[in-house]
PDB file of C-alpha atoms in Angstrom:
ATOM      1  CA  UNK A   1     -10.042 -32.262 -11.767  1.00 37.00           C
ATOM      2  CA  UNK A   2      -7.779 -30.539  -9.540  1.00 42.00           C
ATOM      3  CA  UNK A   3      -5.565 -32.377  -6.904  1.00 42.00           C
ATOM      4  CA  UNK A   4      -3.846 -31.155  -3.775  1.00 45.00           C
ATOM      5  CA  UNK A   5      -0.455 -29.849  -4.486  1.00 47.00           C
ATOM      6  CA  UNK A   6       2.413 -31.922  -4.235  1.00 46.00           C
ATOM      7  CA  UNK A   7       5.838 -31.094  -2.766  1.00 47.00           C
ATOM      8  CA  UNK A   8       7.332 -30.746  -6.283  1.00 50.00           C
ATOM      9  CA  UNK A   9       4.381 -28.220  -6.709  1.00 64.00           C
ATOM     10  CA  UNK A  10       5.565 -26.091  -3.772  1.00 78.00           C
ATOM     11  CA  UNK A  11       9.080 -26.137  -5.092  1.00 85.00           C
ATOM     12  CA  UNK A  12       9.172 -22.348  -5.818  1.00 88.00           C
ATOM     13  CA  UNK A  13       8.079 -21.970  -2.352  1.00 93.00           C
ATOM     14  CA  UNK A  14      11.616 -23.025  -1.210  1.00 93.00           C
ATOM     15  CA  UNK A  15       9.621 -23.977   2.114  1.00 94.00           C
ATOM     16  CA  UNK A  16      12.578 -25.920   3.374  1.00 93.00           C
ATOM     17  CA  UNK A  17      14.955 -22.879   2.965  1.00 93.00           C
ATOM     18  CA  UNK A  18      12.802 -20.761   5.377  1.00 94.00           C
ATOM     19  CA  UNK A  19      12.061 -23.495   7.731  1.00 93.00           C
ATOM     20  CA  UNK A  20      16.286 -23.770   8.240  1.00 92.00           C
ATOM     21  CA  UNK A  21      15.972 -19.513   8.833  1.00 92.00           C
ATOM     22  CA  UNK A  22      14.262 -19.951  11.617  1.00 90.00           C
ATOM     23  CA  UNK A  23      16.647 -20.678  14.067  1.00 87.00           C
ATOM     24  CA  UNK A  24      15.162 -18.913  16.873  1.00 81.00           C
ATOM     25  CA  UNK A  25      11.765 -20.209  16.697  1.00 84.00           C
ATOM     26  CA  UNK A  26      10.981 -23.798  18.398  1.00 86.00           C
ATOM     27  CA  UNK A  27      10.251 -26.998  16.646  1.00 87.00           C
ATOM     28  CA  UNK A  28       6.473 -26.351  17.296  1.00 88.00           C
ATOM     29  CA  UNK A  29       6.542 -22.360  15.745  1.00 89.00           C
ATOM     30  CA  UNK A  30       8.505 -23.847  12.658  1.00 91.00           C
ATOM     31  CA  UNK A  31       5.773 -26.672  11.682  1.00 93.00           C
ATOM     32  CA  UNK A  32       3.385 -24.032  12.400  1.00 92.00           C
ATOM     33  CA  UNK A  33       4.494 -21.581   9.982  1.00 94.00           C
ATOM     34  CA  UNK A  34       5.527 -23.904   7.871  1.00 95.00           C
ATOM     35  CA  UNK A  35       1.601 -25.194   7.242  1.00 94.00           C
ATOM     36  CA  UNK A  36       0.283 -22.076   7.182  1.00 95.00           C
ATOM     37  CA  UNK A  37       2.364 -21.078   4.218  1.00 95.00           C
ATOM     38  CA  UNK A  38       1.543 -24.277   2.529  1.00 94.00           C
ATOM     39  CA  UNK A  39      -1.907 -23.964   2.909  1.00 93.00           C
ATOM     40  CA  UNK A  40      -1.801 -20.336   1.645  1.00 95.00           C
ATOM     41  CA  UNK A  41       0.348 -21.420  -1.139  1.00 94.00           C
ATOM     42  CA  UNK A  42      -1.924 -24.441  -2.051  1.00 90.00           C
ATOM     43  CA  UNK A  43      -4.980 -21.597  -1.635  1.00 92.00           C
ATOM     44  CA  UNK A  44      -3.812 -19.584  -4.554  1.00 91.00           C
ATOM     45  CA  UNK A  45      -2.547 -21.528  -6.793  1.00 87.00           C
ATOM     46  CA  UNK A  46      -6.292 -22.009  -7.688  1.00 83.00           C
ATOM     47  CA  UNK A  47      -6.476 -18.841  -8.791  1.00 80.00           C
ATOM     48  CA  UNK A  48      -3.665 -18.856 -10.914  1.00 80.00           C
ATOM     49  CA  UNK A  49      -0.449 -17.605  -9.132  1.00 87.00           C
ATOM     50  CA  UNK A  50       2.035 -19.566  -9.940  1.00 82.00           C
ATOM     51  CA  UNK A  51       4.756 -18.350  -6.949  1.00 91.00           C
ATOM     52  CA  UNK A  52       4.941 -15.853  -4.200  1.00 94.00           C
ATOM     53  CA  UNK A  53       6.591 -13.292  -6.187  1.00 93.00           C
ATOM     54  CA  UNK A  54       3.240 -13.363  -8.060  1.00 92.00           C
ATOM     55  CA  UNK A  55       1.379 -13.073  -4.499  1.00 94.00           C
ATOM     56  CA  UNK A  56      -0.378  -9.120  -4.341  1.00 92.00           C
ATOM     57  CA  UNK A  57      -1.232  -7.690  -1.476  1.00 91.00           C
ATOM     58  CA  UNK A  58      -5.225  -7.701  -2.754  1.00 89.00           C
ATOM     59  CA  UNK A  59      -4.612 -11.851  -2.836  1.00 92.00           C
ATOM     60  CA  UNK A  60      -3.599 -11.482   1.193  1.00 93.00           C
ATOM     61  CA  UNK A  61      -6.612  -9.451   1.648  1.00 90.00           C
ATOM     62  CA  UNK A  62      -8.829 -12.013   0.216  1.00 88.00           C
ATOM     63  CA  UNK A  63      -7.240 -15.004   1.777  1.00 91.00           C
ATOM     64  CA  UNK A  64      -7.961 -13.232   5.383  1.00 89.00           C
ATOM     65  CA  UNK A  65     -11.300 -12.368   4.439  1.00 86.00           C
ATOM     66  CA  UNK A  66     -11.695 -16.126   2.871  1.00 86.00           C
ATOM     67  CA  UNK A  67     -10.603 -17.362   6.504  1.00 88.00           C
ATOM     68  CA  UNK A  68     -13.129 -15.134   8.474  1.00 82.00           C
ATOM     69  CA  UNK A  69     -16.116 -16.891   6.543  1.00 78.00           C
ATOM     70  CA  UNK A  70     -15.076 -20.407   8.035  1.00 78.00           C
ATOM     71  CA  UNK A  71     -15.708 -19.091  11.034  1.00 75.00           C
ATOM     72  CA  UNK A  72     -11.931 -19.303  12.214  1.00 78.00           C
ATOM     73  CA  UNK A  73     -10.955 -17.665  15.458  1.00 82.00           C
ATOM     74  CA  UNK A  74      -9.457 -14.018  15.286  1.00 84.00           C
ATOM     75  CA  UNK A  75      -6.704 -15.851  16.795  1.00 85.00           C
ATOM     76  CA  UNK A  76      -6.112 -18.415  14.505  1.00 88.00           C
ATOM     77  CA  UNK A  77      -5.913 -15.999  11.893  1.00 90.00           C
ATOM     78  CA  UNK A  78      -3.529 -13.574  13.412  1.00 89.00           C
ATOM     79  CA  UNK A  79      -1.224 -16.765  13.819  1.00 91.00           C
ATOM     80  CA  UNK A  80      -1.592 -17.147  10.271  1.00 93.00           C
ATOM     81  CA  UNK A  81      -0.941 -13.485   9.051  1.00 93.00           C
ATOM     82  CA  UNK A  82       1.933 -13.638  11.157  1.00 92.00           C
ATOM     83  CA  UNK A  83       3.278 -16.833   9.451  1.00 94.00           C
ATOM     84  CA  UNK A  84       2.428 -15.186   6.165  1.00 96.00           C
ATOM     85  CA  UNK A  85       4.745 -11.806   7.316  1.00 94.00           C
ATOM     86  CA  UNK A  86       7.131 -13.856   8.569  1.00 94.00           C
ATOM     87  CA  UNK A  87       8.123 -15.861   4.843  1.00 95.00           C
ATOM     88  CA  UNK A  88       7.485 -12.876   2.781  1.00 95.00           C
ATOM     89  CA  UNK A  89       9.678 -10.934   5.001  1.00 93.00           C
ATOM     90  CA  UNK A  90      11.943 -13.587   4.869  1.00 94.00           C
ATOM     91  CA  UNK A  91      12.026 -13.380   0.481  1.00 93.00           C
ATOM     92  CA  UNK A  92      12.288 -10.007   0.820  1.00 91.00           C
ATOM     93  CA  UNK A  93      15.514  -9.886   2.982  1.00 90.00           C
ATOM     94  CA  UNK A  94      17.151 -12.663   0.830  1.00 91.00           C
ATOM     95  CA  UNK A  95      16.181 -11.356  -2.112  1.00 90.00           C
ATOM     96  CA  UNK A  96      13.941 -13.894  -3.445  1.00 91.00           C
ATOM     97  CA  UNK A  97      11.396 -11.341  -3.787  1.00 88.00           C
ATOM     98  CA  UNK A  98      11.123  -7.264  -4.107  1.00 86.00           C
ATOM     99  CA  UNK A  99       7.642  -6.528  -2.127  1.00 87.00           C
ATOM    100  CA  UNK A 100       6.167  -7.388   1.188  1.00 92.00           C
ATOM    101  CA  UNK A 101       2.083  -8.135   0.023  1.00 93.00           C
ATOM    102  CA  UNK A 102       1.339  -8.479   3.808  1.00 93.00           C
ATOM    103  CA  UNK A 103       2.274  -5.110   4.036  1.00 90.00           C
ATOM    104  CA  UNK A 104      -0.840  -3.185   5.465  1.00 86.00           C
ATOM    105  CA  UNK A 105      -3.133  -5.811   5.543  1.00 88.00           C
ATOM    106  CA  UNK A 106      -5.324  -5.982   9.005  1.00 81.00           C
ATOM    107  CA  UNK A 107      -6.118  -9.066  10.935  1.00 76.00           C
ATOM    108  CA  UNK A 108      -9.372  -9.230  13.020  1.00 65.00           C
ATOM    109  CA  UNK A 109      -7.713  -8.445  16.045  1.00 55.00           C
ATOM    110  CA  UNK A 110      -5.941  -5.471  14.035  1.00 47.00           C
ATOM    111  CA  UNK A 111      -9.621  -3.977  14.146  1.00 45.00           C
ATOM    112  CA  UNK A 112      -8.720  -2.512  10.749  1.00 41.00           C
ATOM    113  CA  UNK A 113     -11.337  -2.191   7.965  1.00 39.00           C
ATOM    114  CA  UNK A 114     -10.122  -5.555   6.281  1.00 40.00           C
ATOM    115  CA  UNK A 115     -11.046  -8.202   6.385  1.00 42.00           C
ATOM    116  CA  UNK A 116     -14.456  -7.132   8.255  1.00 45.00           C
ATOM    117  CA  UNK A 117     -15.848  -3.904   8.036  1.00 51.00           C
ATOM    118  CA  UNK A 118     -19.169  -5.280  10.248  1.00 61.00           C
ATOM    119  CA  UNK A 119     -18.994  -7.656  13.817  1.00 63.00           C
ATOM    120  CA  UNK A 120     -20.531 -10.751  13.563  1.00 63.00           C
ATOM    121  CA  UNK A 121     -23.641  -9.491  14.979  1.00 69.00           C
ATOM    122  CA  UNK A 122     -24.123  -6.999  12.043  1.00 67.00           C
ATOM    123  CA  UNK A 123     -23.058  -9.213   9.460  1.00 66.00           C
ATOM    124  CA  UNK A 124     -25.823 -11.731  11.267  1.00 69.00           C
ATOM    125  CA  UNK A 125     -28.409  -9.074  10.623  1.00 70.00           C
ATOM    126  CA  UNK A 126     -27.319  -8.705   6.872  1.00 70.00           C
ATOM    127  CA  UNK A 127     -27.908 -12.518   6.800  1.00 70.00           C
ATOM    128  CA  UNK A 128     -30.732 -12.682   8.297  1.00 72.00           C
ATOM    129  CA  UNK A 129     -34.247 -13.908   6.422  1.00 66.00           C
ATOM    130  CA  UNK A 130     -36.709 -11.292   5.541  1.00 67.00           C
ATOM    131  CA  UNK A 131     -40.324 -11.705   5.615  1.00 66.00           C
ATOM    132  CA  UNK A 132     -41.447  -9.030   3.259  1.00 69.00           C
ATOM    133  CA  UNK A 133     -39.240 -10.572   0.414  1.00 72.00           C
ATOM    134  CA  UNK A 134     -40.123 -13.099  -2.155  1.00 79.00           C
ATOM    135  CA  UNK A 135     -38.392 -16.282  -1.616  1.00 77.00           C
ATOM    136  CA  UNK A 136     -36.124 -16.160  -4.739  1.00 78.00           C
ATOM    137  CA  UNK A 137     -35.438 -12.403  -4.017  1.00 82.00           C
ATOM    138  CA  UNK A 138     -34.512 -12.872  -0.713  1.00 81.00           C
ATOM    139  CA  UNK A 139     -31.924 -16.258  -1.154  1.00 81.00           C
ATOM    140  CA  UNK A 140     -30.207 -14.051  -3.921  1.00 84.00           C
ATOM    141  CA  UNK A 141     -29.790 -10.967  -1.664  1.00 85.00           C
ATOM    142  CA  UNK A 142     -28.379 -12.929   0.990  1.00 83.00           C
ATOM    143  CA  UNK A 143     -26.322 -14.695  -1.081  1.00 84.00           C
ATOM    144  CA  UNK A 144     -24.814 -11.805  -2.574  1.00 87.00           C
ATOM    145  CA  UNK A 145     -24.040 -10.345   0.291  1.00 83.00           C
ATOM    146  CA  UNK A 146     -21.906 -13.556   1.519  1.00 80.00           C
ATOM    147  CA  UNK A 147     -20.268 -13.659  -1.451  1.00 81.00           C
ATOM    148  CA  UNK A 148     -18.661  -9.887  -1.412  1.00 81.00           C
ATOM    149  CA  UNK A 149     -17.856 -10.044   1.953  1.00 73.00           C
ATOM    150  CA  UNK A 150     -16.880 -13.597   1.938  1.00 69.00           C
ATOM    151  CA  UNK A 151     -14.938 -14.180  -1.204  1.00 71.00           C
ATOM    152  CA  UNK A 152     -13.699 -10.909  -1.957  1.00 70.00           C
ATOM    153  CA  UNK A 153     -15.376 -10.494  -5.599  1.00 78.00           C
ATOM    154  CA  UNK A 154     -15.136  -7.129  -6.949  1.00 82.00           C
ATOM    155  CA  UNK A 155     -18.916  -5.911  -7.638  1.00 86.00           C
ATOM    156  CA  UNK A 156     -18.056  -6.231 -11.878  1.00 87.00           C
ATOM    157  CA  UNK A 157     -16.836 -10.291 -10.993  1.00 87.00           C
ATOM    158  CA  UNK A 158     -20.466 -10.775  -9.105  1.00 88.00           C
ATOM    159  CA  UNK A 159     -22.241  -9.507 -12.481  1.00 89.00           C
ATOM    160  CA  UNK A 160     -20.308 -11.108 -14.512  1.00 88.00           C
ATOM    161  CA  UNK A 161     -21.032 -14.302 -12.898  1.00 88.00           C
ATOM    162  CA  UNK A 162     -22.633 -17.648 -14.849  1.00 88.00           C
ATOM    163  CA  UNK A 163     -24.139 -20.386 -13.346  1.00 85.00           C
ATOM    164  CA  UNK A 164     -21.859 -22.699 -15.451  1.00 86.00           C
ATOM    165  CA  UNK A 165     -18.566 -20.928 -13.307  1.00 88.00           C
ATOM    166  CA  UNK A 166     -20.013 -22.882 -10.039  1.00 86.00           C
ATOM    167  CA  UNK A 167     -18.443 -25.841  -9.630  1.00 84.00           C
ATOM    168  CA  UNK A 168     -18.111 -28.684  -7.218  1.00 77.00           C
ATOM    169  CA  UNK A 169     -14.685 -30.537  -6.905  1.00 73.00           C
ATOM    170  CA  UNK A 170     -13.248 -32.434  -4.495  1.00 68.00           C
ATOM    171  CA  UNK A 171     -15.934 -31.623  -2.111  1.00 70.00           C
ATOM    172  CA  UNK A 172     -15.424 -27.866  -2.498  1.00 76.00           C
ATOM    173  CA  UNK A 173     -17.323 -25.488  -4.505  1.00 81.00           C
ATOM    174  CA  UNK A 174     -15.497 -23.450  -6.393  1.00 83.00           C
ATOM    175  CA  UNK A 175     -16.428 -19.921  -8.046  1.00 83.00           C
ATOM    176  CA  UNK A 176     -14.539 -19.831 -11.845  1.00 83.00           C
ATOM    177  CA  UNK A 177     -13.967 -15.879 -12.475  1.00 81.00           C
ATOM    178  CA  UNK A 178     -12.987 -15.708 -15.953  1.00 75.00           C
ATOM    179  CA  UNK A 179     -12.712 -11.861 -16.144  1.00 63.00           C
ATOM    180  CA  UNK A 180     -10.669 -10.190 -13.214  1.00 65.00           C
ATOM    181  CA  UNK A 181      -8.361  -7.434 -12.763  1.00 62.00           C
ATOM    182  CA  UNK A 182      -6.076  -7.073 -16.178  1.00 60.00           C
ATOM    183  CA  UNK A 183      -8.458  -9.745 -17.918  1.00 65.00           C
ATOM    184  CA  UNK A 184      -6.886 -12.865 -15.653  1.00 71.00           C
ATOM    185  CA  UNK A 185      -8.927 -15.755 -15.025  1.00 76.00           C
ATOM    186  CA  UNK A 186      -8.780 -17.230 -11.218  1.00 78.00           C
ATOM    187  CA  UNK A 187     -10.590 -19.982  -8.891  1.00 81.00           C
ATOM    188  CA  UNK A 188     -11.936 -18.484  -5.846  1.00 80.00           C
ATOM    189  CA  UNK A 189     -13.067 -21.299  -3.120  1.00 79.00           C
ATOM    190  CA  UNK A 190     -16.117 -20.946  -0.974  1.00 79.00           C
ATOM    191  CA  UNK A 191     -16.456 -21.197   2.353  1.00 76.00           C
ATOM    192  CA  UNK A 192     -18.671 -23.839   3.560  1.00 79.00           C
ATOM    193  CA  UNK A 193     -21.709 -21.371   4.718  1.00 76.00           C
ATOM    194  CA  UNK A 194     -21.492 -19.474   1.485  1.00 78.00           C
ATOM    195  CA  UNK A 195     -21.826 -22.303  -0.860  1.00 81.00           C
ATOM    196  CA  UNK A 196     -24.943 -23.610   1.177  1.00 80.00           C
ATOM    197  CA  UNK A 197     -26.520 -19.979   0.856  1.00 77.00           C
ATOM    198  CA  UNK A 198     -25.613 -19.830  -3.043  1.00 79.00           C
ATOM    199  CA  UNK A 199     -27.095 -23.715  -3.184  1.00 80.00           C
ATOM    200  CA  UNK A 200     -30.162 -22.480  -2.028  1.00 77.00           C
ATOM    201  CA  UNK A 201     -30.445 -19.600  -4.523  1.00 78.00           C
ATOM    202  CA  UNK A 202     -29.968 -22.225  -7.354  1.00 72.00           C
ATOM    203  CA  UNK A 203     -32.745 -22.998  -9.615  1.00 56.00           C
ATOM    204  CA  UNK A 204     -35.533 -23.444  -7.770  1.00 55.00           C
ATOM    205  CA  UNK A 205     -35.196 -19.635  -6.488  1.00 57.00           C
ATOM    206  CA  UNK A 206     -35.311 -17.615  -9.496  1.00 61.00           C
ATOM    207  CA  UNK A 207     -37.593 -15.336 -10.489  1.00 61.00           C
ATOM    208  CA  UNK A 208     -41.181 -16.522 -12.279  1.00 55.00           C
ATOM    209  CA  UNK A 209     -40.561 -16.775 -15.596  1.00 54.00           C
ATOM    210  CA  UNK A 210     -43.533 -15.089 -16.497  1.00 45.00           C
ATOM    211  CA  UNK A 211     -41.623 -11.727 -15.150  1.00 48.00           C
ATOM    212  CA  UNK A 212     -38.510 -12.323 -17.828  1.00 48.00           C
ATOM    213  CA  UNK A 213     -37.645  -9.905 -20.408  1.00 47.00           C
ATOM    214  CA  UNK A 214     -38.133 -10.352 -23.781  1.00 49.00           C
ATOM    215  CA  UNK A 215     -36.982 -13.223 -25.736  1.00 45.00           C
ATOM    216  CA  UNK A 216     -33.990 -11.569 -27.476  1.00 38.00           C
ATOM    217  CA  UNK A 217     -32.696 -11.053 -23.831  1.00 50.00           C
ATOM    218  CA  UNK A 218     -33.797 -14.963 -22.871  1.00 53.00           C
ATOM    219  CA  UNK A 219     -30.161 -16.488 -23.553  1.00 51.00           C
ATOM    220  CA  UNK A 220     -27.751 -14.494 -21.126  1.00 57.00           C
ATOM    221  CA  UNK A 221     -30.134 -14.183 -18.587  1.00 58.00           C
ATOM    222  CA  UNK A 222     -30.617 -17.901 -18.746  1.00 68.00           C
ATOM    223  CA  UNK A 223     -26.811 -17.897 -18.168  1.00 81.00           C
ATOM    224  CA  UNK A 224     -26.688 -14.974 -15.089  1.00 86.00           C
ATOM    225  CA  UNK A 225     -26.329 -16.244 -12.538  1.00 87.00           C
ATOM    226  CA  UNK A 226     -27.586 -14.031 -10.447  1.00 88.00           C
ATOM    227  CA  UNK A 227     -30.708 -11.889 -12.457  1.00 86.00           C
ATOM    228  CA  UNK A 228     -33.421  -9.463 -11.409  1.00 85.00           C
ATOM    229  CA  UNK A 229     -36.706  -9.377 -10.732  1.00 80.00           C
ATOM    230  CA  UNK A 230     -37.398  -9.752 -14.720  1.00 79.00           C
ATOM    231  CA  UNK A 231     -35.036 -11.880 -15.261  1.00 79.00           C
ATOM    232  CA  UNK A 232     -31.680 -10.026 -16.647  1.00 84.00           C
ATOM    233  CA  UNK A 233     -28.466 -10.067 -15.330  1.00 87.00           C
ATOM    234  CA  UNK A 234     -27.629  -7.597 -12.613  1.00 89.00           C
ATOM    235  CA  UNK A 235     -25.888  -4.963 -12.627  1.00 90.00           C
ATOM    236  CA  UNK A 236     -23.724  -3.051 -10.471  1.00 90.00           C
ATOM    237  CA  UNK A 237     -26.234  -0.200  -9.632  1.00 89.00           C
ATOM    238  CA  UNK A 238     -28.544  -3.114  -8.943  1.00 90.00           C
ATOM    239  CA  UNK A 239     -25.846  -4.334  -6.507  1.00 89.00           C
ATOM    240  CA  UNK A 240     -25.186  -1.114  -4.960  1.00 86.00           C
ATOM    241  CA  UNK A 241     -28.930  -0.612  -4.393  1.00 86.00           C
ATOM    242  CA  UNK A 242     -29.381  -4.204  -3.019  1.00 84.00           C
ATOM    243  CA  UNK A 243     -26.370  -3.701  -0.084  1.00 82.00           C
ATOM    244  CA  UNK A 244     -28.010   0.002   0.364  1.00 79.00           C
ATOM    245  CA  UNK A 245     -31.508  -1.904   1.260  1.00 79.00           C
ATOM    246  CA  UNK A 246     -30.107  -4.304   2.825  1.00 75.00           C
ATOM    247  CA  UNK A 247     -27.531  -2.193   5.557  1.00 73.00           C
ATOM    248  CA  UNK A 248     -30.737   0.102   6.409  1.00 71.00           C
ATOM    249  CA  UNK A 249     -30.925  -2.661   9.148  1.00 65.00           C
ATOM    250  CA  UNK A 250     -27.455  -1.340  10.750  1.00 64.00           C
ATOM    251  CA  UNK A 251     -27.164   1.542  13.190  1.00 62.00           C
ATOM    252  CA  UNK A 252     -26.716   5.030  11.046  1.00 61.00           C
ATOM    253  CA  UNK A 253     -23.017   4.889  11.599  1.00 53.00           C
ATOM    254  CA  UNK A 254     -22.410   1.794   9.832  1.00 56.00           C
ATOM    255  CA  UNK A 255     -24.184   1.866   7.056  1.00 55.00           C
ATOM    256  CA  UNK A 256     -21.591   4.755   6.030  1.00 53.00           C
ATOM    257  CA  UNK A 257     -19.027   2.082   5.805  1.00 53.00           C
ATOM    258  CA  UNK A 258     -20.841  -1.054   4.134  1.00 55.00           C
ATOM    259  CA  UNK A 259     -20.599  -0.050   0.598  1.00 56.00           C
ATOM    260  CA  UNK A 260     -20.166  -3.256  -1.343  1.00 55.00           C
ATOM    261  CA  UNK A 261     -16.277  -2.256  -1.433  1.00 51.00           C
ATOM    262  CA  UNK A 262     -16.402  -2.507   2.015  1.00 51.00           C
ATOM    263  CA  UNK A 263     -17.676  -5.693   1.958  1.00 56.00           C
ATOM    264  CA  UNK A 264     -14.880  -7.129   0.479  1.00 51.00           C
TER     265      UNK A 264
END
């Protein structure tokens, strides 16, 4: 089971070091920025990154996007992404590290196309129940869609998904990807909303089984966890084709944007 991490934990952090460089900012700025990067730094080390030289700027991009789907204000986030500039910044100019990963990455109030391509509102009609959908159908279109925009899986990750890589620990649930970019394995948290949504998918909103391929094909898609309408894994044309149905909803304009790339 894992366990919050400890001070010893954030050692290569060197927290303490940037605290002391900010001599400018008040007592109040420096605990804030000083939680935010422990937060961030307790945030990745489930997915494997040992340091913040190992920090990419795709990891910022998630942790923003991760932040949007608890519903955080725009402004709570900037003050966060500032935080975040502000250390890696710091590494870079006393050599601790050799790249920025904050670099380029939009806020909400940047009004850039990360972390959210869609406003609320649109991602609200994304989310929103259909009536000419089968119940299992439409839980595991919804929840799809939550999960690319919310947790920043690459379309391949989604697919790749099995039911036994959801896992509840410490009263989070926790997505296992076991195949990411360059074959690295990595923890990915859910937000709150998202693991409620991919609860409800669960078992009891599969497909029939009387619509499941043939036996040979029984095992993995017993293991998918998310399948088609006969029961085999999906695939990433069946993803594509799922956001495609699913932005006809949005005004002309933005469906041009929310590809499941976008998403993320």
């Amino acid at each position: 089971m894992n366990k919050r991490r400890t001070g010893d934990d954030l050692e290569s952090w060197e927290l303490a070091a940037f605290g002391r460089s900010l001599t400018r900012a008040s007592d109040n700025t420096v605990k804030a920025y000083l939680t935010d990067v422990s937060l961030f730094a307790e945030w990745v080390s489930r997915q494997s990154i040992a340091g913040p030289t190992d920090v990419r700027k795709e990891t910022v991009r998630q942790y923003v996007a991760f932040l949007a789907t608890t519903r955080a204000a725009k402004r709570s986030i900037a003050r966060k992404m500032a935080a975040l500039r502000r250390y890696f910044g710091w590494l870079v100019r006393t050599e601790r590290g050799t790249g920025d990963p904050t670099a380029g990455v939009k806020t909400p109030s940047d009004q850039g196309r990360l972390p959210k391509v869609l406003t609320n509102e649109q991602l609200s009609t994304l989310l929103r129940p259909r009536e000419d959908a089968p119940p299992w159908k439409e839980a595991r279109d919804i929840a799809v869609i939550e999960m690319l925009y919310g947790s920043g899986l690459r379309v391949s990750e989604l697919c790749a998904m099995a039911r036994s890589d959801v896992d509840l620990r410490d009263g989070v649930t926790w997505l296992r990807i076991r195949h990411g970019k360059g074959g690295k394995a990595r923890d990915v948290p859910l937000s709150p909303s998202t693991a409620d949504l991919l609860a409800r998918y669960g078992s009891d909103h599969r497909p029939p089984p009387w619509h499941a391929d043939p036996p040979l094909r029984q095992e993995d898609s017993e293991r998918a966890l998310f399948v088609t309408f006969r029961g085999r894994r999906i695939t990433p044309r069946d993803v594509q084709n799922l956001v495609s149905r699913t932005c006809a909803l949005l005004p002309a304009q933005v469906r041009r944007r929310a590809t499941p790339h976008a998403l993320r």
